[in-house]
Amino acid sequence: MRDTGGEGGEGDKDGKSEKDQSWIPKIIKKRVCTTFVEDSFSNGALCQCGGARDAHASVALGDYFSTAIVNHWDSAQHSSEYPTDAFGELQFAGASKRHSYFLRLSWDTPPSMVYTLMTAHWGLPAPNLVVSVVGGEGRTKVKTWVREVLRQGLVKASQSTGAWILTAGMREGVGRCVGEAVRDHATAASSISLSKVVALGIAPWGLVHNRQQLVNPQGSFPAKYYVQNTSRDSCCLDNNYQAFLLVDDGSVGRRGGEKGFRAKLEDYISHQRTGIWGSGSIDIPVLCMLVSGKASMLERVDLSLKNSMPWLVLAGSGGLADFLSDVLDNLSTAQVVQSSSEGDGEASPSVDLKDRVAERVKKHFPSEAESEKLVERALSIYQNRDFITIYHGEHEAPNDFDTVLLKALVGASKQRVSVDQSPYNEELKLAVTWNRVDIAKSELFNGDIHWRYEDLEDPMTDALINDKPQFVRLFTENGLNILDYLTYRRLESLYRSVADGTVLFQLLQRRLVERLGTAATVPTPNPQDKVASENVLSGPGSEISLFEVAGVLELLMGDVCQPFYYDALGLEQISSKRRALRHVSKLLRGDCVYREKRCLYPWASLFIWAVLQNRSDMATFFWEMAGESVLSALSGCKMLRELSKLEGETETKLSMKELAQRFENLAHDVFSSCYRSNESRSFTLLIRKSPVWGGTTCLQMGTGADARLFFSHDGVQSLLSQIWWGDMERNTEVWKLLLTFFCPVLCYTNLISFRKQDDYHQEQEGKPNEDWPGRDSDSLYGTTIFSFSDIKHIDADEQGSHSPRTATIKGIPHSRRPPKRPFIVSRWRQFWFAPVTSFLGNVLMFFLFLLLFAYVLLVDFKPPPPSGPAITEYVLYFWVFTIVCEEIRETFFLGTMTLRQRIRVYIQDVWNKCDLIAVTLFIIGVICRMFKWSHGFGREVLCVDYMVFTLRLIHIFAIHKQLGPKIIIVGKMMKDIFFFLFFLGVWLMAYGVANQALLYSYDPSLDRIFRRVFYRPYLHIFGQIPVEEMDVGKTWDMACTENVTLIENGEEPCRVLYSNWLVVILLVVYLLVTNILLINLLIAMFSNTFSEVQANSDIYWKFQRYNLIVQYHSRPSLAPPFIILSHINLFIKRNIRKVPSIKIHHFVLQLTGKAANRLMTWETIQKEDFLTAQNKIQKSSDSERLKRMSVKVDGVVKHLTESRDFDHRLRTLENEMEYCSNALSWIVDTLAQSSTFKPPRPPPTLRDVVPCSSSST
């Protein structure tokens, strides 16, 4: 039953796969023998194709004349093509749950079709390397060290480079070893960062055991393939391979039919580009690896070498590999004599070389009959020996096999490069393709090679597109100038390389469709055309420009900052979207001169590009390189949180949120370092207007990014507190403010402490690196956005030492010091212009407004005109009118945004919506109360409106340190109540309807039905249970009737007696569920919410406090209704006297020139100190210590391995010395016994030699 369910669950997927691949038989063919050529050794029972006579069709057996004259069977002549009948997915029964892909195809199928099928339809990742393992087929026993090379060397290296491994794919010989190694590494590789190895089997169809299980003309999804006796070698397919190409030449049971197709496929892949959409800087490297092998493979090696295919030969593995290593190692000193005869000009080997090769052919292949052909092939291979690398696996460690592969490919590529190119370019490109930065550092960037900018340009693009941040860091540290590299054209090409299916790709496509003015209808390509096409597209976003990128950033950033890249496109002065589209369309149809310009802020642009693609390591590196680190981190946090709202996949959404939190933590930590270093400069950092990020500030970006942790920092809160209190001391008691508010003369006394100029001088003396001169604090109010002494003295742009230094605000450059005001005026402004005073006045006046409103509703609400309204009601109208005027001023006359942006920002605030509802209800109530027919309704509306105005007090008290967090908790609990009301409503309705129907058989009164179905069960929760009415055992003194006519006229119906027992039971159950279950559920939800929010409530409150401070900082000093005087004053100053507003820019300070450079340099230093401290902490962590210890242990093991090699050599040397000693002894004895001549002295003895040797040592 479980299997059936599983198949049913996969039915849709299988149906989809079948539909997607139904085109395969139309273009992919198989081979069938159509001419029976008798095999002389089988007495006519078998054809030379290997098939039995009965297995051939009647057509193949009918032509007796042709079969009589044919002596040798040939696939091209004696077989025909038919639509393939074996393709789809393959499931190994009892061996693996994973499905593999398979395809039966003819040997002459174009490799382009097959490669496109594997990558586009089967979903195999495009390789960065292809290793084709040749030899070791059949039941050849594989040596132990060869198994280790395949396991620890080949598969491990392929895993780090993202390679395809090509073998025969059978459960025999080398193919079985590779499959087991791939399986073991796939099991051990738990990290997602490791590239997946694709094992691809290319086997002859006629050799596959149980191949009939794969045959299905409609395709198999999947085909059940049974493998028997898996413990020993067989011709069954190996279940550890991802895909199988079963090459069919019409033969049965014969090896070698796949060699031609395999060679063509290798050659085709070697001409494809690596990377996403073929964006890599090199072709896919293909390496043939020879293990053992038969003499017949010499032809295969020779043909591929003539196509410049590199080979790696495992010396010592046996067979052909030993023969080639012997020839290349021992005959490398032989000379090749060039012949100038009438031939084709090729080199002809000398007779000596040919004889030496012939000797080795006889030595390694004594049973081969056609030795002359083998010698010719071997000589041809010898002439192309530069493409062959010999690997002595018995004496070398398999751990460095990836370096061996790299050097083998580099050695072959050096034979193909032009003279102008650097000889190390190919090695660098391969290292980038494989993402092996360790090899690049040790071999290429060790200081011995001088790299030019042109050499690093293409690898840099490859590293950027394919997400290799370590190489990007390496290139920038070794001579690549990012200013020269990143032009707007290259930036557009980076955005065009975005992978389809991502949120960024979809957003860019929407913007592109808007610009092109066409519907997003992309025609679905025919799979047959797609496979047959050999032209690889450069990507789906080939027309994406900076305008689409700017549109996406505007969508994500919202109104926080100005649009990006508008200066490059020439759109600074264009506000209309339609005009902007026309301008950009005209610009892109032209020469697009802007594309050749350098990107203005390259690191920030690359940071945005990496963040939009959710590339964590790359974005972190670009953040380190970019300036304005705090603001950049907050901007990355903002973009990622907006993207996560648009992302549909849960895993990607979580990764975006994690990366956003990481950037918020970085902003918090870097600002902490800045705040510890210099408090006043850190304040300037928060309000400095950034030219890089569209004129925004850290505070504005933090608000847009919902960066609560950042706002909870003591430095940010200290700045906000200074803004809140103005020039008054922050420890001033509230009662002093209230007393001074009602008696303003007290501000001139010492009741309230103001920060004095002497304190500022003391601060400056304690900070020798600050050269800003102190000035009178009250004389500077208006030159900065807020008047507190720590951050208002900023160096003016390019002012000399003799000129006054003032703050520079956009549009208001102050070149001279304003005149000093009298003490009476300055102290008055210091008190009344502080935001805390404005807030206090608004709170007091709002209480008075509520008292007046309540008085009107309860005491002085007169009838409609002409009898009313009363004077107090007219005062209330005027008061609300001033409130409306202030709301209009906040919405339309504050800030530098467009009208639409202002309205959008206003509506987004919850409390602004509350104000809008309150004002709207008040207007409706006032209009209705003026007419007699709607006077009562108007009063009801005003009563409800009073409740809305009263709720506005919650927002006012959000500034309080104790009440603020509790208000946040209450707001969170309101969401819990809505969920509770849903459950309560369901149960209440179920009980109410059943209770009413059981108590009263007939009651048409809607009023009573509503009260008894909904209202009465609701009161039951709070204990109001009318027992007399519900329990017939109790006396009920209500007059009732059973007359239907009287009941329809409104009389009370009598209760039903016989079903009253059920009513009582339902009441008990209802009270049990509501009062015990649901109420306790609500309490548990409240407790959970409280425990969750309480820990972070302080952070929430500090974040919301910023918005309240901004609001009251921008408000006039007077509160409604006296605020009308401030409005008149503002109207005169702005429209008649044309005095520009200073508060129009919320907390924005624009720095230019020396001041801006000094602040940016200081911030960069603090960021580098922070990163240095983080690196120290990371290096001292246990994981890093273990990693370093592991490296050291690997080094020790390597040295031990080398020492063992030295021991082996010393042993060999000792044996040779012993042989020489014995030979010399024999010579001495012979000469001593000879009578030919007499020596002058006897031969030395061992006793005489030892002291000499010991003394010499």
Coordinates of C-alpha atoms in Angstrom, one line a residue, residues 698-1090:
C698 CA 22.0 56.7 8.9
L699 CA 19.0 57.6 11.0
Q700 CA 16.7 57.7 7.9
M701 CA 18.0 54.5 6.5
G702 CA 17.8 52.8 9.9
T703 CA 14.2 53.8 10.1
G704 CA 13.4 52.5 6.7
A705 CA 15.3 49.2 7.4
D706 CA 13.4 48.7 10.7
A707 CA 16.9 48.5 12.3
R708 CA 15.7 48.3 15.9
L709 CA 19.0 46.9 17.3
F710 CA 20.9 49.8 15.7
F711 CA 18.5 52.4 17.2
S712 CA 18.8 50.8 20.7
H713 CA 22.5 51.7 20.7
D714 CA 23.4 54.1 23.5
G715 CA 25.1 56.5 21.0
V716 CA 21.9 56.8 18.9
Q717 CA 19.8 57.3 22.0
S718 CA 22.2 59.8 23.4
L719 CA 21.9 61.8 20.2
L720 CA 18.1 61.6 20.3
S721 CA 18.1 62.7 23.9
Q722 CA 20.2 65.7 23.1
I723 CA 17.8 66.6 20.3
W724 CA 14.9 66.0 22.6
W725 CA 16.1 68.3 25.3
G726 CA 17.7 70.9 23.1
D727 CA 20.1 73.1 25.1
M728 CA 18.6 72.1 28.4
E729 CA 20.3 69.6 30.7
R730 CA 18.9 66.1 30.2
N731 CA 18.4 65.5 33.9
T732 CA 15.9 68.3 34.3
E733 CA 12.9 67.2 36.3
V734 CA 9.4 67.3 34.6
W735 CA 7.9 69.4 37.4
K736 CA 10.4 72.2 36.7
L737 CA 9.3 72.2 33.1
L738 CA 5.6 72.3 34.0
L739 CA 6.2 75.1 36.4
T740 CA 8.2 77.1 33.8
F741 CA 5.5 76.3 31.2
F742 CA 2.8 78.0 33.3
C743 CA 5.2 80.7 34.5
P744 CA 7.6 81.5 31.6
V745 CA 9.6 84.1 33.6
L746 CA 11.2 81.2 35.5
C747 CA 13.2 80.3 32.4
Y748 CA 15.5 83.3 33.2
T749 CA 16.2 81.9 36.7
N750 CA 18.4 79.0 37.7
L751 CA 15.4 76.7 38.1
I752 CA 16.3 75.0 34.8
S753 CA 19.9 74.3 34.0
F754 CA 21.1 75.1 30.4
R755 CA 24.3 73.8 29.0
K756 CA 26.8 76.6 29.1
Q757 CA 29.6 77.6 26.8
D758 CA 32.2 76.8 29.4
D759 CA 31.1 73.1 29.3
Y760 CA 31.6 73.0 25.6
H761 CA 35.1 74.5 25.9
Q762 CA 36.0 71.8 28.5
E763 CA 34.7 69.1 26.1
Q764 CA 36.9 70.5 23.3
E765 CA 40.0 70.7 25.6
G766 CA 39.5 67.0 26.3
K767 CA 39.5 66.2 22.6
P768 CA 42.8 67.5 21.1
N769 CA 41.9 66.0 17.6
E770 CA 38.9 68.4 17.3
D771 CA 40.0 71.8 16.0
W772 CA 36.5 73.3 15.8
P773 CA 36.5 76.6 17.7
G774 CA 33.9 77.1 20.3
R775 CA 31.2 79.7 19.8
D776 CA 28.2 80.9 21.7
S777 CA 25.6 78.2 21.6
D778 CA 22.6 80.5 21.5
S779 CA 24.0 82.5 18.7
L780 CA 24.1 79.4 16.5
Y781 CA 20.5 78.3 16.7
G782 CA 19.3 78.0 13.2
T783 CA 22.6 77.3 11.6
T784 CA 22.2 73.6 12.5
I785 CA 19.2 71.5 12.5
F786 CA 19.2 71.2 16.3
S787 CA 21.0 73.4 18.8
F788 CA 23.2 71.4 21.0
S789 CA 26.9 72.1 21.2
D790 CA 28.5 68.8 20.5
I791 CA 27.8 68.5 16.8
K792 CA 26.9 71.9 15.5
H793 CA 30.5 73.2 14.9
I794 CA 31.5 71.8 11.6
D795 CA 34.3 72.9 9.4
A796 CA 33.0 74.8 6.4
D797 CA 34.0 73.7 2.9
E798 CA 37.5 75.0 1.9
Q799 CA 37.6 77.8 4.4
G800 CA 40.9 79.3 5.4
S801 CA 42.1 79.5 9.0
H802 CA 41.2 83.1 9.2
S803 CA 37.7 82.7 8.0
P804 CA 34.8 81.8 10.2
R805 CA 33.8 78.1 10.2
T806 CA 30.1 77.3 10.2
A807 CA 27.8 74.5 9.4
T808 CA 26.6 73.9 5.8
I809 CA 23.1 72.9 5.2
K810 CA 21.7 72.2 1.7
G811 CA 20.7 75.4 0.2
I812 CA 22.0 77.5 3.2
P813 CA 25.7 78.1 3.1
H814 CA 26.7 80.3 6.0
S815 CA 29.7 82.3 5.3
R816 CA 29.6 84.6 8.3
R817 CA 28.7 84.3 12.0
P818 CA 25.2 85.5 12.7
P819 CA 24.9 88.3 15.2
K820 CA 24.7 87.4 18.8
R821 CA 21.2 87.7 20.3
P822 CA 20.4 89.3 23.7
F823 CA 20.2 87.0 26.7
I824 CA 16.5 87.5 27.0
V825 CA 15.8 86.4 23.5
S826 CA 18.3 83.6 23.4
R827 CA 17.2 82.1 26.7
W828 CA 13.5 82.3 25.6
R829 CA 14.3 80.5 22.4
Q830 CA 16.4 77.9 24.2
F831 CA 13.4 76.9 26.4
W832 CA 10.5 77.2 24.0
F833 CA 12.1 75.8 20.9
A834 CA 13.2 72.6 22.5
P835 CA 11.2 69.5 21.3
V836 CA 10.5 68.5 24.9
T837 CA 8.8 71.8 25.6
S838 CA 6.7 71.5 22.4
F839 CA 5.8 68.0 23.5
L840 CA 4.8 69.1 27.0
G841 CA 2.7 71.9 25.6
N842 CA 0.9 69.6 23.2
V843 CA 0.2 67.1 26.0
L844 CA -1.3 69.7 28.3
M845 CA -3.3 71.3 25.5
F846 CA -4.5 68.0 24.3
F847 CA -5.8 67.2 27.8
L848 CA -7.6 70.5 27.8
F849 CA -9.0 69.7 24.4
L850 CA -10.4 66.4 25.6
L851 CA -11.9 68.1 28.7
L852 CA -13.6 70.7 26.4
F853 CA -14.8 67.9 24.1
A854 CA -16.3 66.0 27.0
Y855 CA -17.9 69.1 28.4
V856 CA -19.6 69.9 25.1
L857 CA -20.9 66.3 24.7
L858 CA -22.1 66.0 28.3
V859 CA -23.2 69.4 29.3
D860 CA -23.3 72.0 26.5
F861 CA -24.5 70.1 23.4
K862 CA -27.2 72.5 22.2
P863 CA -30.0 71.7 19.6
P864 CA -29.5 72.5 15.9
P865 CA -29.4 76.1 14.7
P866 CA -30.8 78.6 15.4
S867 CA -30.8 77.3 19.1
G868 CA -27.2 76.1 19.0
P869 CA -24.4 75.4 18.9
A870 CA -23.0 77.0 22.1
I871 CA -19.9 79.2 22.3
T872 CA -17.8 76.3 23.8
E873 CA -18.7 74.2 20.8
Y874 CA -17.5 76.9 18.4
V875 CA -14.3 77.0 20.4
L876 CA -14.1 73.2 19.9
Y877 CA -14.6 73.6 16.2
F878 CA -11.8 76.1 16.0
W879 CA -9.5 73.9 18.0
V880 CA -10.1 71.0 15.6
F881 CA -9.5 73.4 12.7
T882 CA -6.0 74.2 14.1
I883 CA -5.3 70.5 14.5
V884 CA -6.3 69.9 10.8
C885 CA -4.0 72.8 9.8
E886 CA -1.1 71.2 11.6
E887 CA -1.8 67.8 9.9
I888 CA -1.8 69.6 6.5
R889 CA 1.5 71.3 7.3
E890 CA 3.1 68.0 8.3
T891 CA 1.9 66.3 5.2
F892 CA 2.3 68.8 2.4
F893 CA 4.8 71.4 3.6
L894 CA 7.5 69.4 5.3
G895 CA 10.5 67.6 3.8
T896 CA 11.9 67.6 0.3
M897 CA 10.0 64.7 -1.2
T898 CA 7.4 64.8 -4.0
L899 CA 3.7 65.2 -3.2
R900 CA 3.0 61.5 -3.8
Q901 CA 5.9 60.5 -1.6
R902 CA 4.7 62.7 1.2
I903 CA 1.1 61.4 1.1
R904 CA 2.5 57.8 1.0
V905 CA 4.7 58.4 4.0
Y906 CA 1.9 60.0 5.9
I907 CA -0.6 57.2 5.3
Q908 CA 2.0 54.5 6.3
D909 CA 2.0 55.8 9.9
V910 CA -0.7 54.1 12.0
W911 CA -1.3 57.1 14.2
N912 CA -1.7 59.4 11.2
K913 CA -4.5 57.0 10.1
C914 CA -6.0 57.5 13.6
D915 CA -5.9 61.3 13.2
L916 CA -7.4 61.0 9.7
I917 CA -10.3 58.9 11.1
A918 CA -10.8 61.3 14.0
V919 CA -10.9 64.4 11.9
T920 CA -13.2 62.7 9.3
L921 CA -15.7 61.5 12.0
F922 CA -15.6 65.0 13.6
I923 CA -16.5 66.6 10.3
I924 CA -19.3 64.1 9.7
G925 CA -20.6 64.6 13.2
V926 CA -20.6 68.4 12.9
I927 CA -22.4 68.4 9.6
C928 CA -25.1 66.0 10.9
R929 CA -25.7 67.8 14.1
M930 CA -26.5 71.0 12.2
F931 CA -29.8 69.5 10.9
K932 CA -32.8 68.5 13.0
W933 CA -33.4 65.2 11.2
S934 CA -29.8 64.0 11.8
H935 CA -29.0 65.8 15.0
G936 CA -29.1 62.6 17.1
F937 CA -26.9 60.7 14.6
G938 CA -24.4 63.6 14.6
R939 CA -24.1 63.4 18.4
E940 CA -23.5 59.7 18.2
V941 CA -20.8 60.1 15.7
L942 CA -19.1 62.8 17.9
C943 CA -19.3 60.4 20.9
V944 CA -17.5 57.8 18.9
D945 CA -15.0 60.4 17.7
Y946 CA -14.2 61.3 21.2
M947 CA -13.1 57.8 21.9
V948 CA -10.8 58.0 18.8
F949 CA -9.3 61.2 20.0
T950 CA -8.8 59.8 23.5
L951 CA -7.0 56.7 22.1
R952 CA -4.5 59.2 20.6
L953 CA -3.1 59.6 24.1
I954 CA -1.5 56.2 23.7
H955 CA 0.8 57.5 21.1
I956 CA 1.6 60.6 23.1
F957 CA 2.8 58.6 26.1
A958 CA 4.9 56.3 23.9
I959 CA 7.9 58.6 24.8
H960 CA 7.7 57.5 28.4
K961 CA 10.4 55.0 29.4
Q962 CA 8.1 52.9 31.5
L963 CA 4.8 53.3 29.6
G964 CA 6.4 53.1 26.1
P965 CA 7.3 49.4 26.3
K966 CA 4.0 48.5 27.8
I967 CA 2.2 50.2 25.0
I968 CA 4.1 48.1 22.5
I969 CA 3.2 44.9 24.5
V970 CA -0.5 45.9 24.4
G971 CA -0.3 46.4 20.6
K972 CA 1.2 43.0 20.2
M973 CA -1.5 41.5 22.4
M974 CA -4.2 43.0 20.2
K975 CA -3.2 40.6 17.5
D976 CA -3.7 37.7 19.9
I977 CA -7.2 39.0 20.7
F978 CA -8.2 38.8 17.1
F979 CA -7.2 35.1 16.9
F980 CA -9.1 34.5 20.2
L981 CA -12.2 36.3 18.9
F982 CA -12.2 34.0 15.9
F983 CA -12.3 30.8 18.1
L984 CA -14.8 32.5 20.5
G985 CA -17.1 33.6 17.6
V986 CA -17.2 30.1 16.2
W987 CA -18.2 28.5 19.6
L988 CA -20.5 31.4 20.5
M989 CA -22.5 31.2 17.3
A990 CA -22.7 27.4 17.6
Y991 CA -24.0 27.6 21.1
G992 CA -26.2 30.7 20.6
V993 CA -28.2 29.3 17.7
A994 CA -28.7 25.9 19.3
N995 CA -29.7 27.4 22.6
Q996 CA -32.2 29.8 21.0
A997 CA -33.8 27.0 18.9
L998 CA -34.1 24.6 21.8
L999 CA -35.6 27.2 24.2
Y1000 CA -38.1 28.8 21.7
S1001 CA -39.7 26.9 19.0
Y1002 CA -40.9 30.0 17.2
D1003 CA -39.7 33.6 17.6
P1004 CA -39.6 35.8 14.5
S1005 CA -38.3 38.9 16.3
L1006 CA -34.9 39.8 14.9
D1007 CA -34.1 42.0 17.8
R1008 CA -34.6 39.2 20.4
I1009 CA -32.9 36.7 18.1
F1010 CA -29.8 38.9 17.9
R1011 CA -29.7 39.5 21.6
R1012 CA -30.2 35.9 22.6
V1013 CA -28.0 34.3 19.9
F1014 CA -24.9 36.6 20.3
Y1015 CA -25.3 39.1 23.1
R1016 CA -26.6 36.7 25.9
P1017 CA -24.0 34.0 25.3
Y1018 CA -21.3 36.7 25.4
L1019 CA -22.5 37.8 28.8
H1020 CA -22.5 34.2 30.0
I1021 CA -18.7 34.4 29.9
F1022 CA -18.7 37.1 32.5
G1023 CA -21.2 35.2 34.8
Q1024 CA -24.5 36.9 33.8
I1025 CA -26.6 33.7 33.4
P1026 CA -30.4 34.1 33.5
V1027 CA -31.1 30.7 35.2
E1028 CA -34.8 31.4 35.6
E1029 CA -35.2 31.8 31.8
M1030 CA -33.0 28.9 30.8
D1031 CA -33.9 26.3 33.4
V1032 CA -37.7 25.4 33.4
G1033 CA -37.3 24.1 36.9
K1034 CA -37.0 27.7 38.1
T1035 CA -40.0 30.0 38.2
W1036 CA -39.9 32.8 35.6
D1037 CA -42.3 35.8 36.2
M1038 CA -42.2 36.9 32.5
A1039 CA -45.6 36.9 30.8
C1040 CA -45.5 34.7 27.7
T1041 CA -47.9 33.3 25.1
E1042 CA -48.0 30.4 22.6
N1043 CA -50.3 32.2 20.2
V1044 CA -48.5 32.6 16.9
T1045 CA -50.4 35.8 16.0
L1046 CA -49.4 37.5 19.3
I1047 CA -45.8 36.2 19.0
E1048 CA -45.6 37.8 15.5
N1049 CA -47.0 41.0 16.9
G1050 CA -44.1 41.1 19.4
E1051 CA -45.3 39.2 22.4
E1052 CA -42.8 37.0 24.4
P1053 CA -43.1 33.3 23.4
C1054 CA -43.2 30.6 26.0
R1055 CA -40.3 28.3 26.5
V1056 CA -40.1 24.7 25.2
L1057 CA -40.2 22.3 28.2
Y1058 CA -39.4 18.9 26.8
S1059 CA -35.9 19.7 25.4
N1060 CA -34.8 21.9 28.4
W1061 CA -32.4 19.1 29.7
L1062 CA -30.4 19.5 26.5
V1063 CA -30.3 23.3 27.0
V1064 CA -28.8 22.8 30.5
I1065 CA -26.2 20.4 29.2
L1066 CA -25.2 22.8 26.4
L1067 CA -24.9 25.6 28.9
V1068 CA -22.6 23.5 31.0
V1069 CA -20.4 22.6 28.0
Y1070 CA -20.4 26.1 26.7
L1071 CA -19.2 27.6 30.1
L1072 CA -16.6 24.8 30.4
V1073 CA -15.2 25.6 27.0
T1074 CA -15.3 29.4 27.1
N1075 CA -14.5 30.1 30.7
I1076 CA -11.9 27.4 31.2
L1077 CA -10.5 26.4 27.8
L1078 CA -10.7 29.6 25.7
I1079 CA -10.0 32.1 28.5
N1080 CA -7.0 30.1 29.7
L1081 CA -5.9 29.9 26.0
L1082 CA -6.0 33.7 25.8
I1083 CA -4.1 34.0 29.0
A1084 CA -1.4 31.6 27.7
M1085 CA -1.2 33.6 24.4
F1086 CA -0.8 36.8 26.4
S1087 CA 1.8 35.3 28.6
N1088 CA 3.7 34.0 25.6
T1089 CA 3.5 37.3 23.8
F1090 CA 4.6 39.2 27.0

